[in-house]
mmCIF file of C-alpha atoms in Angstrom:
data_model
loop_
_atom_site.group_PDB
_atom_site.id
_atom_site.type_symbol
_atom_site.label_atom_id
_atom_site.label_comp_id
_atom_site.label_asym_id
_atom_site.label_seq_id
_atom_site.Cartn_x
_atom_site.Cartn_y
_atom_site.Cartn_z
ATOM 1 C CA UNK A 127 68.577 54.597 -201.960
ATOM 2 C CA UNK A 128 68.219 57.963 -200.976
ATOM 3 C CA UNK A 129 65.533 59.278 -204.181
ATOM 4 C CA UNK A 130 63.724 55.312 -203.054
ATOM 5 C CA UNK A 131 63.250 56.753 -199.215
ATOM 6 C CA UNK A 132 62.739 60.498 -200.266
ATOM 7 C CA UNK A 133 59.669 58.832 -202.449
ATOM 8 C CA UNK A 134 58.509 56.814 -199.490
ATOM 9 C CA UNK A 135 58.171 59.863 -197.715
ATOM 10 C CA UNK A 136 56.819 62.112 -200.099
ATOM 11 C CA UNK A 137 53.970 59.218 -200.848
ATOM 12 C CA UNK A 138 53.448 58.989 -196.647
ATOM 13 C CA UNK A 139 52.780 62.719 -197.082
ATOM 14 C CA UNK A 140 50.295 62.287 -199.589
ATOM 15 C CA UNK A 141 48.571 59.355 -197.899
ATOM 16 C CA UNK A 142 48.555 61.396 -194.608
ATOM 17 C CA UNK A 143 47.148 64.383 -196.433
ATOM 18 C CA UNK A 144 44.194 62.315 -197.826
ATOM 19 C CA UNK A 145 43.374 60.726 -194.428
ATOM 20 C CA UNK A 146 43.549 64.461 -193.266
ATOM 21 C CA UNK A 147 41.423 65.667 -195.744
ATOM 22 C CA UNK A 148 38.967 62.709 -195.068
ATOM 23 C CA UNK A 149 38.547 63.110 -191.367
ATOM 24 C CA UNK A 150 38.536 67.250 -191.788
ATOM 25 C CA UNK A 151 34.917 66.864 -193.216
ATOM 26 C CA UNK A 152 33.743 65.602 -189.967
ATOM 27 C CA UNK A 153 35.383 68.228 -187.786
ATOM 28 C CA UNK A 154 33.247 70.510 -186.181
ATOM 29 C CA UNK A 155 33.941 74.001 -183.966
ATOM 30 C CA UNK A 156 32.033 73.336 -181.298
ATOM 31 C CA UNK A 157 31.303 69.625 -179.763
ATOM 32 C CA UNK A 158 28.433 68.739 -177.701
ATOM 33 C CA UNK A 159 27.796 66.992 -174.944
ATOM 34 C CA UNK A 160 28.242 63.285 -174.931
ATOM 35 C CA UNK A 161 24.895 62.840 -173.559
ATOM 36 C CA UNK A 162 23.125 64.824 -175.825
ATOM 37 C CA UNK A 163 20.105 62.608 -176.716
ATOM 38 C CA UNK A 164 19.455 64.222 -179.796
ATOM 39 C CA UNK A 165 22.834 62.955 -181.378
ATOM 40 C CA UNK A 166 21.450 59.536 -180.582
ATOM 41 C CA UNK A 167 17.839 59.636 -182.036
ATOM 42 C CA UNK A 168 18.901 61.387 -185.227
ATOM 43 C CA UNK A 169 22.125 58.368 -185.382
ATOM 44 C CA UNK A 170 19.506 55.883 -185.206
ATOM 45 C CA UNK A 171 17.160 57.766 -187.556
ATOM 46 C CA UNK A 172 19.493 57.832 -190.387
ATOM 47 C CA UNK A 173 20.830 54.339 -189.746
ATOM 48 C CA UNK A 174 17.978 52.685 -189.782
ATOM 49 C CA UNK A 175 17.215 54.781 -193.633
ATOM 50 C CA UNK A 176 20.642 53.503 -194.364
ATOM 51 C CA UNK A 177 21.645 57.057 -194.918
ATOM 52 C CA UNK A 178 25.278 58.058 -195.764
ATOM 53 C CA UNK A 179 24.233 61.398 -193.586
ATOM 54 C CA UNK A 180 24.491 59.615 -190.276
ATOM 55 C CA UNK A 181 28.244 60.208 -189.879
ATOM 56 C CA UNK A 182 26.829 63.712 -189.872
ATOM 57 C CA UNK A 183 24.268 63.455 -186.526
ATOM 58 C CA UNK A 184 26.332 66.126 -184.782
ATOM 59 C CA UNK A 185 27.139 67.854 -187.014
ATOM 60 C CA UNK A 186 23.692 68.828 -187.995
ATOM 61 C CA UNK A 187 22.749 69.171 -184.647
ATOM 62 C CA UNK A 188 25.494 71.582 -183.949
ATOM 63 C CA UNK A 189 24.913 74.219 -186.858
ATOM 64 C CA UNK A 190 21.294 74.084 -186.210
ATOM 65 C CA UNK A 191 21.764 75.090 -182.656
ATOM 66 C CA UNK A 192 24.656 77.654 -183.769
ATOM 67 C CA UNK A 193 22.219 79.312 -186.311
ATOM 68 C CA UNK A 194 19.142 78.933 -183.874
ATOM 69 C CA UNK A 195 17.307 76.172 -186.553
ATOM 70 C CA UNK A 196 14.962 73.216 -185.327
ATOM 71 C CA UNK A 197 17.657 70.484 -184.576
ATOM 72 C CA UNK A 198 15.538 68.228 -187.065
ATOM 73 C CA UNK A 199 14.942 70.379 -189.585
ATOM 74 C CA UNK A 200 18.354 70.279 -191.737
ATOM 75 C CA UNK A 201 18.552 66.378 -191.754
ATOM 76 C CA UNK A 202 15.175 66.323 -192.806
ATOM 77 C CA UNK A 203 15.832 68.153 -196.217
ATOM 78 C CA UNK A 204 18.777 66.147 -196.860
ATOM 79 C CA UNK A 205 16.758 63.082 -196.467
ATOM 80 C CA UNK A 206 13.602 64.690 -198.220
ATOM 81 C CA UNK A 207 16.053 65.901 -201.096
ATOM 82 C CA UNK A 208 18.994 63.116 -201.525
ATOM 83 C CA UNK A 209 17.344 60.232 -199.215
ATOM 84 C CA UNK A 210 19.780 61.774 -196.691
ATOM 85 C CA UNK A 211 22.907 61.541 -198.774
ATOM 86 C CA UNK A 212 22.035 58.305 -201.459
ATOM 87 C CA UNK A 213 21.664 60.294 -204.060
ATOM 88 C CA UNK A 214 23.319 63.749 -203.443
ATOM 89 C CA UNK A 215 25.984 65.111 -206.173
ATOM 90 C CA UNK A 216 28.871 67.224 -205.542
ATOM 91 C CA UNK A 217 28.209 66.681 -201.602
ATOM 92 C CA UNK A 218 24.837 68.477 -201.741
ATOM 93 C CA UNK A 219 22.685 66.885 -199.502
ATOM 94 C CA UNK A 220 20.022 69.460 -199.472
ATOM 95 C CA UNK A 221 19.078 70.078 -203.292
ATOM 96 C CA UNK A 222 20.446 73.548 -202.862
ATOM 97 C CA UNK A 223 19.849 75.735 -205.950
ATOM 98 C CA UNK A 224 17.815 72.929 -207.159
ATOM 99 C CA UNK A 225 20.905 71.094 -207.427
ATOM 100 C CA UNK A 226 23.380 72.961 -208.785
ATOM 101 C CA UNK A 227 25.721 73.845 -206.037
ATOM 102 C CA UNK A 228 28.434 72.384 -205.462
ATOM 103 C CA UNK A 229 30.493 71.804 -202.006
ATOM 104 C CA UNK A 230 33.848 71.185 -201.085
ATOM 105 C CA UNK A 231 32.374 68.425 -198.788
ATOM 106 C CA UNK A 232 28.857 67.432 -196.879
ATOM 107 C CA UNK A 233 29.886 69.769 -193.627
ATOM 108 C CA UNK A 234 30.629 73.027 -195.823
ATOM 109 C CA UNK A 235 26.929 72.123 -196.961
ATOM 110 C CA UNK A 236 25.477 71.794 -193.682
ATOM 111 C CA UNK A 237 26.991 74.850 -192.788
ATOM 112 C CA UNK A 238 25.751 76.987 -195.437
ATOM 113 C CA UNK A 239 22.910 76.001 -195.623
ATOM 114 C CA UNK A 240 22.034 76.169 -192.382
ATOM 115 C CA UNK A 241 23.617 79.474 -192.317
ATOM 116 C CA UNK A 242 21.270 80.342 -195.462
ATOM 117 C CA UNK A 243 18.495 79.348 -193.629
ATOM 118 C CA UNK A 244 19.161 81.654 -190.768
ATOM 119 C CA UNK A 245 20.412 85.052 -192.277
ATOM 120 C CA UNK A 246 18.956 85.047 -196.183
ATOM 121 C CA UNK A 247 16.621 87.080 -196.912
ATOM 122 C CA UNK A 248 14.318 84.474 -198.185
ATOM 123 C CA UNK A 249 14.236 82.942 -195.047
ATOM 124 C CA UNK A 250 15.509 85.221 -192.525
ATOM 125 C CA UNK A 251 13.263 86.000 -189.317
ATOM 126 C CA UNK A 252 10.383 83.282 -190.615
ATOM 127 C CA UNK A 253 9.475 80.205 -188.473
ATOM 128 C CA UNK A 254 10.452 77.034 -189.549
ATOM 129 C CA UNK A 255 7.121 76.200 -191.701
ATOM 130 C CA UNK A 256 7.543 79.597 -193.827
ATOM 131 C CA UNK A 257 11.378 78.534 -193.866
ATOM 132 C CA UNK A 258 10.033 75.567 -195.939
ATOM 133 C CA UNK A 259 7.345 77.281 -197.759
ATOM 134 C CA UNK A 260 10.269 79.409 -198.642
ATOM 135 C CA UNK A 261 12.780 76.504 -199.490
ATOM 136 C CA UNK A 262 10.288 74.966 -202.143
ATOM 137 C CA UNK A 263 6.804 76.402 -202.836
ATOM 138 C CA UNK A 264 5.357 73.158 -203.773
ATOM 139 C CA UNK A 265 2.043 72.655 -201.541
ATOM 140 C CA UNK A 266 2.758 69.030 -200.143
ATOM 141 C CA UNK A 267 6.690 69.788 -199.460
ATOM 142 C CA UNK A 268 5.906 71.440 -196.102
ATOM 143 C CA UNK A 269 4.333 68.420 -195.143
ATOM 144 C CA UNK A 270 6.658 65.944 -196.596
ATOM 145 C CA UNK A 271 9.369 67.811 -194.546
ATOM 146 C CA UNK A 272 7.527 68.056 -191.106
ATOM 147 C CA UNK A 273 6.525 64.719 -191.360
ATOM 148 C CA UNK A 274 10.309 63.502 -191.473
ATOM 149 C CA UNK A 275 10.994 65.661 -188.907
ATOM 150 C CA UNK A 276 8.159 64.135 -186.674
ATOM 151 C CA UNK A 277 9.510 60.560 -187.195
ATOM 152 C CA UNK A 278 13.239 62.141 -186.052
ATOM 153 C CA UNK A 279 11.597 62.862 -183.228
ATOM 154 C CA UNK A 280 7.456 63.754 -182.298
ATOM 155 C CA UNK A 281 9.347 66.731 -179.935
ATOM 156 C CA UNK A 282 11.260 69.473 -180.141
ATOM 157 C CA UNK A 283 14.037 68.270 -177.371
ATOM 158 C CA UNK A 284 16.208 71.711 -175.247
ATOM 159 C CA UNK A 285 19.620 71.755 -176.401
ATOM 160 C CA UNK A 286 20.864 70.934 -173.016
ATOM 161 C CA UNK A 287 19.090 67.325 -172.524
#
C-alpha cells in the first residue's frame, strides 16, 4: 500500500508539473492594465483569423512596449509567417531564421524576437518599415505586413489607453 500511494504521488507530481509547464508559457513579467484596449482589438483580431496566437494578445503587447516596438507589429509577422500560429513548427510563430529556430515555447519566441528586433544589428535604431525591409527583403512583404497591421488596428493607440 505504501509503493501504490508513493506512485499516486509521484504521478500527481508529474501531472502538476505538466499543468505548470503549460500555464508557464503564458506568464508574463509585467501585466497591463485591464483596460488596455489594445489587448482587446488584437483578442478579437486573432479570434476572428482563428489564430492559435490569441492566447498570446498580451503578451505581444507587453514585449513590444518593453522593447519600444509598434504594439501591432509582432502579431502581424506571426500571422504573415504561420497564419498567426496554424502553421508554426517548434513554437516559431515568426519564421525566424527562415524557419529553423526552434523555441522552448511561443512566449520565449515573442520575446526574442521582439528583443531581436530592438537591439540586432540588422534592425537596431531603424523604424518599423526598414525593420521589415530588414526582416525579409522581398518587395511586397513590407506591404503584406503593414497591411495586417492596419486591419489590427488603422492607429497606432498610447500605451496608457
Amino acid at each position: 500500500m505504501k509503493l501504490f500511494k508513493s506512485g499516486l504521488v509521484l504521478m500527481a507530481g508529474f501531472l502538476g508539473a505538466a499543468a505548470a509547464a503549460g500555464h508557464a508559457d503564458h506568464d508574463v513579467t509585467k501585466t497591463h492594465p485591464k483596460n488596455d484596449v489594445r489587448i482587446g482589438l488584437l483578442r478579437r483580431f486573432l479570434e476572428k483569423k482563428h489564430s492559435p496566437a490569441a492566447s498570446y494578445a498580451e503578451t505581444f503587447i507587453l514585449e513590444a512596449d518593453t522593447h519600444g516596438l509598434d504594439w501591432r507589429l509582432l502579431p502581424s509577422l506571426a500571422f504573415v509567417e504561420s497564419g498567426g500560429g496554424k502553421n508554426c513548427h517548434k513554437n516559431n510563430l515568426f519564421g525566424w531564421d527562415n524557419g529553423a529556430s526552434k523555441f522552448s515555447s511561443a512566449t520565449a519566441a515573442i520575446h526574442e524576437v521582439a528583443t531581436a528586433l530592438a537591439e540586432a544589428r540588422p534592425y537596431r535604431g531603424k523604424s518599423t518599415q526598414g525593420k521589415l525591409a530588414a526582416y525579409n527583403e522581398s518587395p511586397d512583404y513590407k506591404n503584406l505586413v503593414t497591411t495586417v497591421m492596419r486591419r489590427i488596428s488603422p492607429v497606432v493607440l498610447p500605451e496608457s489607453l
